[in-house]
PDB file of C-alpha atoms in Angstrom:
ATOM      1  CA  VAL A 965       0.652   4.679   5.754  1.00 73.00           C
ATOM      2  CA  ASN A 966       0.487   1.873   8.295  1.00 83.00           C
ATOM      3  CA  ARG A 967       0.728   3.419  11.746  1.00 90.00           C
ATOM      4  CA  ILE A 968       2.095   1.649  14.812  1.00 94.00           C
ATOM      5  CA  TYR A 969       0.093   2.406  17.945  1.00 95.00           C
ATOM      6  CA  GLY A 970       0.991   2.061  21.607  1.00 96.00           C
ATOM      7  CA  MET A 971      -1.117   2.244  24.733  1.00 95.00           C
ATOM      8  CA  SER A 972      -0.013   2.691  28.331  1.00 97.00           C
ATOM      9  CA  TYR A 973      -1.523   2.136  31.753  1.00 97.00           C
ATOM     10  CA  GLY A 974      -0.062   3.572  34.954  1.00 97.00           C
ATOM     11  CA  ASP A 975       3.010   5.649  35.680  1.00 98.00           C
ATOM     12  CA  THR A 976       5.533   4.325  33.157  1.00 98.00           C
ATOM     13  CA  ALA A 977       8.014   7.091  34.049  1.00 97.00           C
ATOM     14  CA  ASN A 978       8.452   6.009  37.668  1.00 96.00           C
ATOM     15  CA  LYS A 979       7.088   2.495  38.176  1.00 97.00           C
ATOM     16  CA  PRO A 980       8.577  -0.731  36.771  1.00 98.00           C
ATOM     17  CA  VAL A 981       7.141  -1.287  33.293  1.00 98.00           C
ATOM     18  CA  VAL A 982       5.833  -4.469  31.674  1.00 98.00           C
ATOM     19  CA  LEU A 983       5.973  -3.975  27.901  1.00 98.00           C
ATOM     20  CA  PHE A 984       3.987  -6.183  25.508  1.00 98.00           C
ATOM     21  CA  PHE A 985       4.168  -6.382  21.736  1.00 97.00           C
ATOM     22  CA  ASN A 986       3.094  -8.534  18.795  1.00 96.00           C
ATOM     23  CA  GLN A 987       5.257  -8.879  15.673  1.00 95.00           C
ATOM     24  CA  HIS A 988       3.856 -11.879  13.754  1.00 95.00           C
ATOM     25  CA  ALA A 989       0.632 -10.132  12.834  1.00 93.00           C
ATOM     26  CA  SER A 990      -1.081 -13.136  11.244  1.00 95.00           C
ATOM     27  CA  GLU A 991      -1.077 -14.416  14.837  1.00 95.00           C
ATOM     28  CA  TRP A 992      -3.724 -11.772  15.486  1.00 94.00           C
ATOM     29  CA  LYS A 993      -5.258 -13.405  18.563  1.00 94.00           C
ATOM     30  CA  ALA A 994      -2.170 -12.246  20.473  1.00 96.00           C
ATOM     31  CA  VAL A 995      -3.443  -8.672  20.149  1.00 96.00           C
ATOM     32  CA  TYR A 996      -6.742  -9.651  21.720  1.00 95.00           C
ATOM     33  CA  TYR A 997      -5.433 -11.575  24.708  1.00 96.00           C
ATOM     34  CA  VAL A 998      -3.285  -8.571  25.653  1.00 97.00           C
ATOM     35  CA  LEU A 999      -6.241  -6.225  25.175  1.00 96.00           C
ATOM     36  CA  GLU A1000      -8.240  -8.528  27.444  1.00 96.00           C
ATOM     37  CA  PHE A1001      -5.572  -8.039  30.118  1.00 97.00           C
ATOM     38  CA  PHE A1002      -5.838  -4.244  29.721  1.00 97.00           C
ATOM     39  CA  LYS A1003      -9.626  -4.495  30.124  1.00 97.00           C
ATOM     40  CA  ILE A1004      -9.046  -6.353  33.374  1.00 97.00           C
ATOM     41  CA  LEU A1005      -6.697  -3.593  34.554  1.00 96.00           C
ATOM     42  CA  ASN A1006      -9.193  -0.902  33.637  1.00 95.00           C
ATOM     43  CA  GLY A1007     -12.276  -2.617  35.048  1.00 94.00           C
ATOM     44  CA  ASN A1008     -13.587  -3.910  38.347  1.00 92.00           C
ATOM     45  CA  LYS A1009     -15.100  -7.257  37.417  1.00 90.00           C
ATOM     46  CA  PHE A1010     -12.123  -9.606  37.831  1.00 94.00           C
ATOM     47  CA  TYR A1011     -12.886 -12.239  40.458  1.00 93.00           C
ATOM     48  CA  ASP A1012      -9.898 -11.190  42.608  1.00 95.00           C
ATOM     49  CA  GLN A1013      -9.846  -7.409  42.367  1.00 96.00           C
ATOM     50  CA  THR A1014      -7.433  -7.146  45.295  1.00 96.00           C
ATOM     51  CA  PHE A1015      -4.866  -9.024  43.238  1.00 96.00           C
ATOM     52  CA  ILE A1016      -5.362  -6.685  40.255  1.00 97.00           C
ATOM     53  CA  GLU A1017      -5.027  -3.621  42.487  1.00 97.00           C
ATOM     54  CA  SER A1018      -1.747  -4.998  43.867  1.00 97.00           C
ATOM     55  CA  LEU A1019      -0.371  -5.273  40.326  1.00 97.00           C
ATOM     56  CA  LYS A1020      -1.490  -1.730  39.481  1.00 97.00           C
ATOM     57  CA  GLU A1021       0.084  -0.388  42.661  1.00 97.00           C
ATOM     58  CA  LYS A1022       3.473  -1.947  41.893  1.00 97.00           C
ATOM     59  CA  LEU A1023       3.678  -1.970  38.082  1.00 98.00           C
ATOM     60  CA  SER A1024       2.895   0.031  34.964  1.00 98.00           C
ATOM     61  CA  PHE A1025       2.157  -1.323  31.492  1.00 98.00           C
ATOM     62  CA  TYR A1026       2.794  -0.474  27.849  1.00 98.00           C
ATOM     63  CA  PHE A1027       1.472  -2.293  24.774  1.00 97.00           C
ATOM     64  CA  VAL A1028       2.705  -1.903  21.183  1.00 96.00           C
ATOM     65  CA  VAL A1029      -0.570  -3.169  19.747  1.00 93.00           C
ATOM     66  CA  THR A1030       1.098  -4.672  16.712  1.00 94.00           C
ATOM     67  CA  ALA A1031       4.565  -3.928  15.379  1.00 95.00           C
ATOM     68  CA  ASN A1032       3.428  -5.176  11.978  1.00 95.00           C
ATOM     69  CA  PRO A1033       0.268  -3.301  10.908  1.00 95.00           C
ATOM     70  CA  TYR A1034       0.746  -4.398   7.282  1.00 95.00           C
ATOM     71  CA  GLY A1035       0.734  -8.007   8.418  1.00 95.00           C
ATOM     72  CA  TYR A1036      -2.310  -7.465  10.613  1.00 94.00           C
ATOM     73  CA  ILE A1037      -4.290  -5.868   7.781  1.00 94.00           C
ATOM     74  CA  ASN A1038      -3.197  -8.492   5.223  1.00 95.00           C
ATOM     75  CA  ASP A1039      -3.088 -11.544   7.518  1.00 95.00           C
ATOM     76  CA  SER A1040       0.636 -11.890   6.825  1.00 95.00           C
ATOM     77  CA  TYR A1041       3.306 -13.505   9.013  1.00 95.00           C
ATOM     78  CA  VAL A1042       5.965 -11.224   7.477  1.00 96.00           C
ATOM     79  CA  ASN A1043       5.926  -7.437   7.046  1.00 96.00           C
ATOM     80  CA  ALA A1044       5.502  -5.376   3.863  1.00 95.00           C
ATOM     81  CA  ASN A1045       9.148  -6.042   2.926  1.00 96.00           C
ATOM     82  CA  GLY A1046       8.727  -9.791   3.361  1.00 96.00           C
ATOM     83  CA  VAL A1047      10.800  -9.878   6.555  1.00 97.00           C
ATOM     84  CA  ASN A1048      10.156 -12.105   9.564  1.00 97.00           C
ATOM     85  CA  LEU A1049      10.441  -9.389  12.217  1.00 97.00           C
ATOM     86  CA  ASN A1050      11.553 -11.841  14.886  1.00 95.00           C
ATOM     87  CA  ARG A1051      14.654 -12.533  12.759  1.00 95.00           C
ATOM     88  CA  ASN A1052      15.469  -8.825  12.399  1.00 97.00           C
ATOM     89  CA  TRP A1053      16.678  -8.288  15.977  1.00 97.00           C
ATOM     90  CA  ASP A1054      20.369  -7.643  16.607  1.00 96.00           C
ATOM     91  CA  ASN A1055      21.005 -10.965  18.281  1.00 91.00           C
ATOM     92  CA  ASN A1056      22.761 -13.750  16.346  1.00 92.00           C
ATOM     93  CA  TRP A1057      21.840 -11.794  13.198  1.00 96.00           C
ATOM     94  CA  GLU A1058      25.246 -11.948  11.490  1.00 95.00           C
ATOM     95  CA  SER A1059      25.679 -15.713  11.964  1.00 94.00           C
ATOM     96  CA  TYR A1060      22.104 -16.661  11.065  1.00 94.00           C
ATOM     97  CA  ASN A1061      21.469 -18.211   7.630  1.00 92.00           C
ATOM     98  CA  ASP A1062      17.823 -17.806   6.690  1.00 90.00           C
ATOM     99  CA  GLY A1063      18.313 -20.245   3.792  1.00 88.00           C
ATOM    100  CA  GLY A1064      16.343 -18.067   1.420  1.00 86.00           C
ATOM    101  CA  VAL A1065      13.124 -19.165   3.136  1.00 88.00           C
ATOM    102  CA  LEU A1066      10.572 -16.338   3.116  1.00 86.00           C
ATOM    103  CA  THR A1067       9.280 -16.993   6.606  1.00 91.00           C
ATOM    104  CA  ASN A1068      12.869 -16.865   7.934  1.00 93.00           C
ATOM    105  CA  ASN A1069      13.911 -13.732   5.990  1.00 96.00           C
ATOM    106  CA  LYS A1070      16.066 -11.735   8.415  1.00 96.00           C
ATOM    107  CA  GLY A1071      16.181  -8.487   6.429  1.00 97.00           C
ATOM    108  CA  THR A1072      19.141  -6.579   5.025  1.00 97.00           C
ATOM    109  CA  ALA A1073      20.683  -5.655   8.393  1.00 98.00           C
ATOM    110  CA  PRO A1074      19.881  -5.861  12.114  1.00 98.00           C
ATOM    111  CA  PHE A1075      16.932  -3.553  12.776  1.00 98.00           C
ATOM    112  CA  SER A1076      16.589  -2.769   9.065  1.00 98.00           C
ATOM    113  CA  GLU A1077      12.794  -2.797   9.486  1.00 97.00           C
ATOM    114  CA  VAL A1078      11.123   0.347  10.790  1.00 95.00           C
ATOM    115  CA  ASP A1079       8.509  -1.855  12.481  1.00 94.00           C
ATOM    116  CA  ILE A1080      11.061  -3.334  14.876  1.00 96.00           C
ATOM    117  CA  GLN A1081      12.962  -0.064  15.199  1.00 97.00           C
ATOM    118  CA  ARG A1082       9.846   1.383  16.835  1.00 96.00           C
ATOM    119  CA  VAL A1083       9.613  -1.447  19.365  1.00 97.00           C
ATOM    120  CA  ARG A1084      13.352  -1.275  20.050  1.00 98.00           C
ATOM    121  CA  ASP A1085      13.194   2.492  20.597  1.00 98.00           C
ATOM    122  CA  LYS A1086      10.271   2.180  23.008  1.00 98.00           C
ATOM    123  CA  ILE A1087      12.121  -0.493  24.995  1.00 98.00           C
ATOM    124  CA  LEU A1088      15.221   1.721  25.189  1.00 98.00           C
ATOM    125  CA  GLU A1089      13.056   4.695  26.197  1.00 98.00           C
ATOM    126  CA  LEU A1090      10.974   3.010  28.920  1.00 98.00           C
ATOM    127  CA  LYS A1091      13.646   0.549  30.119  1.00 98.00           C
ATOM    128  CA  PRO A1092      11.001  -1.965  31.243  1.00 98.00           C
ATOM    129  CA  HIS A1093      11.571  -4.671  33.834  1.00 97.00           C
ATOM    130  CA  MET A1094       9.834  -7.269  31.668  1.00 97.00           C
ATOM    131  CA  VAL A1095       9.155  -7.510  27.924  1.00 97.00           C
ATOM    132  CA  ILE A1096       6.572 -10.047  26.729  1.00 97.00           C
ATOM    133  CA  ASP A1097       6.650 -11.039  23.053  1.00 96.00           C
ATOM    134  CA  CYS A1098       3.098 -12.238  22.358  1.00 96.00           C
ATOM    135  CA  HIS A1099       2.409 -14.970  19.796  1.00 95.00           C
ATOM    136  CA  THR A1100      -0.135 -17.612  18.895  1.00 94.00           C
ATOM    137  CA  THR A1101       0.558 -20.955  17.274  1.00 91.00           C
ATOM    138  CA  ASN A1102      -1.288 -23.591  15.261  1.00 88.00           C
ATOM    139  CA  GLU A1103       1.348 -26.202  16.060  1.00 82.00           C
ATOM    140  CA  ASN A1104       0.887 -29.117  18.432  1.00 80.00           C
ATOM    141  CA  VAL A1105       2.588 -27.429  21.384  1.00 81.00           C
ATOM    142  CA  GLY A1106       2.261 -23.908  22.773  1.00 87.00           C
ATOM    143  CA  GLY A1107       3.083 -22.411  26.125  1.00 89.00           C
ATOM    144  CA  LEU A1108       5.478 -20.105  27.909  1.00 90.00           C
ATOM    145  CA  GLU A1109       9.094 -19.577  26.833  1.00 86.00           C
ATOM    146  CA  THR A1110      11.285 -20.344  29.850  1.00 82.00           C
ATOM    147  CA  ASN A1111      14.629 -18.868  28.753  1.00 77.00           C
ATOM    148  CA  LYS A1112      16.788 -21.965  28.847  1.00 75.00           C
ATOM    149  CA  VAL A1113      19.705 -20.133  27.234  1.00 73.00           C
ATOM    150  CA  TYR A1114      19.223 -16.787  29.024  1.00 69.00           C
ATOM    151  CA  THR A1115      19.396 -18.266  32.497  1.00 73.00           C
ATOM    152  CA  GLU A1116      19.179 -15.196  34.756  1.00 82.00           C
ATOM    153  CA  TYR A1117      15.419 -15.629  35.201  1.00 87.00           C
ATOM    154  CA  ARG A1118      15.126 -19.313  34.409  1.00 86.00           C
ATOM    155  CA  ASN A1119      13.770 -20.264  37.844  1.00 87.00           C
ATOM    156  CA  LEU A1120      11.220 -17.461  37.803  1.00 89.00           C
ATOM    157  CA  MET A1121       9.943 -18.514  34.385  1.00 89.00           C
ATOM    158  CA  LEU A1122       9.778 -22.186  35.315  1.00 89.00           C
ATOM    159  CA  GLU A1123       7.838 -21.379  38.488  1.00 90.00           C
ATOM    160  CA  CYS A1124       5.429 -19.286  36.450  1.00 91.00           C
ATOM    161  CA  TYR A1125       5.046 -21.988  33.812  1.00 90.00           C
ATOM    162  CA  ASN A1126       4.445 -24.696  36.424  1.00 90.00           C
ATOM    163  CA  LYS A1127       1.681 -22.652  38.043  1.00 92.00           C
ATOM    164  CA  ILE A1128      -0.025 -22.025  34.692  1.00 91.00           C
ATOM    165  CA  ASN A1129       0.245 -25.734  33.877  1.00 89.00           C
ATOM    166  CA  GLU A1130      -1.524 -26.562  37.137  1.00 91.00           C
ATOM    167  CA  VAL A1131      -4.401 -24.327  36.089  1.00 91.00           C
ATOM    168  CA  PHE A1132      -4.843 -25.829  32.621  1.00 91.00           C
ATOM    169  CA  ASP A1133      -3.515 -29.364  33.209  1.00 88.00           C
ATOM    170  CA  ASP A1134      -3.103 -29.789  29.456  1.00 87.00           C
ATOM    171  CA  SER A1135      -0.118 -31.551  27.878  1.00 82.00           C
ATOM    172  CA  SER A1136      -0.467 -29.452  24.716  1.00 82.00           C
ATOM    173  CA  LEU A1137       0.657 -26.425  26.728  1.00 85.00           C
ATOM    174  CA  ALA A1138       4.369 -26.834  27.327  1.00 77.00           C
ATOM    175  CA  THR A1139       7.580 -24.894  27.828  1.00 70.00           C
ATOM    176  CA  GLN A1140       9.057 -23.305  24.723  1.00 69.00           C
ATOM    177  CA  GLU A1141      12.814 -23.807  24.331  1.00 66.00           C
ATOM    178  CA  TRP A1142      13.407 -23.832  20.601  1.00 58.00           C
ATOM    179  CA  ASN A1143      13.459 -20.094  20.015  1.00 54.00           C
ATOM    180  CA  THR A1144      16.378 -19.251  22.323  1.00 54.00           C
ATOM    181  CA  GLY A1145      19.095 -20.973  20.308  1.00 62.00           C
ATOM    182  CA  SER A1146      21.100 -19.602  17.370  1.00 81.00           C
ATOM    183  CA  SER A1147      18.326 -17.633  15.643  1.00 88.00           C
ATOM    184  CA  PRO A1148      17.871 -13.882  15.975  1.00 93.00           C
ATOM    185  CA  THR A1149      14.951 -13.351  18.367  1.00 92.00           C
ATOM    186  CA  SER A1150      13.403 -10.541  20.349  1.00 94.00           C
ATOM    187  CA  VAL A1151      13.956 -12.399  23.635  1.00 91.00           C
ATOM    188  CA  GLY A1152      17.630 -12.854  22.789  1.00 90.00           C
ATOM    189  CA  TRP A1153      18.148  -9.116  22.294  1.00 94.00           C
ATOM    190  CA  VAL A1154      15.850  -8.014  25.118  1.00 94.00           C
ATOM    191  CA  GLY A1155      17.608 -10.264  27.640  1.00 91.00           C
ATOM    192  CA  LYS A1156      20.816  -8.270  27.150  1.00 93.00           C
ATOM    193  CA  GLN A1157      19.228  -4.860  27.802  1.00 96.00           C
ATOM    194  CA  LEU A1158      18.915  -3.046  31.141  1.00 97.00           C
ATOM    195  CA  ASN A1159      15.825  -1.903  33.013  1.00 97.00           C
ATOM    196  CA  LYS A1160      15.509   1.524  34.642  1.00 97.00           C
ATOM    197  CA  ASN A1161      17.110   0.196  37.843  1.00 95.00           C
ATOM    198  CA  GLY A1162      20.168  -1.086  35.999  1.00 96.00           C
ATOM    199  CA  GLY A1163      19.307  -4.789  36.108  1.00 95.00           C
ATOM    200  CA  LYS A1164      18.724  -7.020  33.088  1.00 94.00           C
ATOM    201  CA  ILE A1165      15.279  -6.955  31.513  1.00 95.00           C
ATOM    202  CA  ILE A1166      13.292 -10.171  31.936  1.00 94.00           C
ATOM    203  CA  PRO A1167      12.518 -11.508  28.430  1.00 92.00           C
ATOM    204  CA  ALA A1168       9.339 -13.551  28.064  1.00 93.00           C
ATOM    205  CA  MET A1169       7.446 -15.087  25.174  1.00 93.00           C
ATOM    206  CA  ILE A1170       3.929 -16.516  25.096  1.00 94.00           C
ATOM    207  CA  GLU A1171       2.717 -18.998  22.474  1.00 93.00           C
ATOM    208  CA  HIS A1172      -1.062 -19.145  22.885  1.00 93.00           C
ATOM    209  CA  LEU A1173      -2.519 -22.155  21.071  1.00 90.00           C
ATOM    210  CA  SER A1174      -4.925 -20.581  18.577  1.00 89.00           C
ATOM    211  CA  TRP A1175      -7.330 -23.510  18.849  1.00 87.00           C
ATOM    212  CA  HIS A1176      -7.259 -23.778  22.640  1.00 86.00           C
ATOM    213  CA  PRO A1177     -10.717 -23.308  24.232  1.00 84.00           C
ATOM    214  CA  ALA A1178      -9.379 -21.292  27.194  1.00 88.00           C
ATOM    215  CA  ASN A1179      -7.468 -18.029  27.134  1.00 91.00           C
ATOM    216  CA  TYR A1180      -3.971 -19.200  27.928  1.00 93.00           C
ATOM    217  CA  GLY A1181      -2.468 -15.901  26.767  1.00 95.00           C
ATOM    218  CA  THR A1182      -4.270 -13.648  29.254  1.00 96.00           C
ATOM    219  CA  THR A1183      -3.723 -16.154  32.066  1.00 95.00           C
ATOM    220  CA  ALA A1184       0.003 -16.297  31.274  1.00 95.00           C
ATOM    221  CA  ILE A1185       0.211 -12.498  31.392  1.00 97.00           C
ATOM    222  CA  LEU A1186      -1.477 -12.407  34.791  1.00 97.00           C
ATOM    223  CA  TYR A1187       0.982 -14.953  36.185  1.00 96.00           C
ATOM    224  CA  LEU A1188       4.012 -13.273  34.600  1.00 96.00           C
ATOM    225  CA  CYS A1189       3.016  -9.963  36.190  1.00 97.00           C
ATOM    226  CA  TYR A1190       2.402 -11.669  39.527  1.00 96.00           C
ATOM    227  CA  TYR A1191       5.831 -13.316  39.504  1.00 95.00           C
ATOM    228  CA  LEU A1192       7.501 -10.071  38.447  1.00 96.00           C
ATOM    229  CA  LYS A1193       5.863  -8.363  41.428  1.00 96.00           C
ATOM    230  CA  GLN A1194       7.047 -11.162  43.718  1.00 94.00           C
ATOM    231  CA  HIS A1195      10.539 -10.822  42.252  1.00 93.00           C
ATOM    232  CA  LEU A1196      10.563  -7.055  42.820  1.00 94.00           C
ATOM    233  CA  ASP A1197       9.313  -7.556  46.384  1.00 93.00           C
ATOM    234  CA  GLY A1198      12.277  -9.879  47.003  1.00 90.00           C
ATOM    235  CA  LEU A1199      10.060 -12.902  47.579  1.00 82.00           C
ATOM    236  CA  ILE A1200      11.515 -14.944  44.708  1.00 77.00           C
TER     237      ILE A1200
END
């Protein structure tokens, strides 16, 4: 039995929730950059502890450590059924042709995979304000997905991305646009769901370059949470 574990921090019943998850388990470094963020929340050694306390006062957090424990154990991009979990979401599923390619296998039906059912059910239960799909990549370009197609939070994501880019000043870290087109994706489905206040959930995706010397993933999470707080405070 491969169990799916979740961990929470703060009052998820009453405060706005940021929910993180990892579904491509061979991209295992994604698990660790989120865990690093949780260590920052739970500790007192971050250089700007006032900033961390402001996030904890405003937000709560939930992490599905990996939605694909089989893939994590076996270093596999797909799950035990050979399904790419990011193609199993009920968004563009019917029209998508996976071409018989294993790494694009969309499954037998939307949400056919119990792995993604668990993430979906937790999102519907907690009704988070932001959902962050955490990845790593070995390709030439990584970065923050800026929701070109799902435009409600486009400006917020671009502002966040621009600030991160200032920190790293690295052309290999760029906006991610490719995954919001005609493929089934988590961000496509999440962006149509409602948070506990009745507004649309902010969908976000991080592609941390696996070979990058700095921890882009944790830094991106910190900025995403900061900009969500600013958004909730009516400042952006």
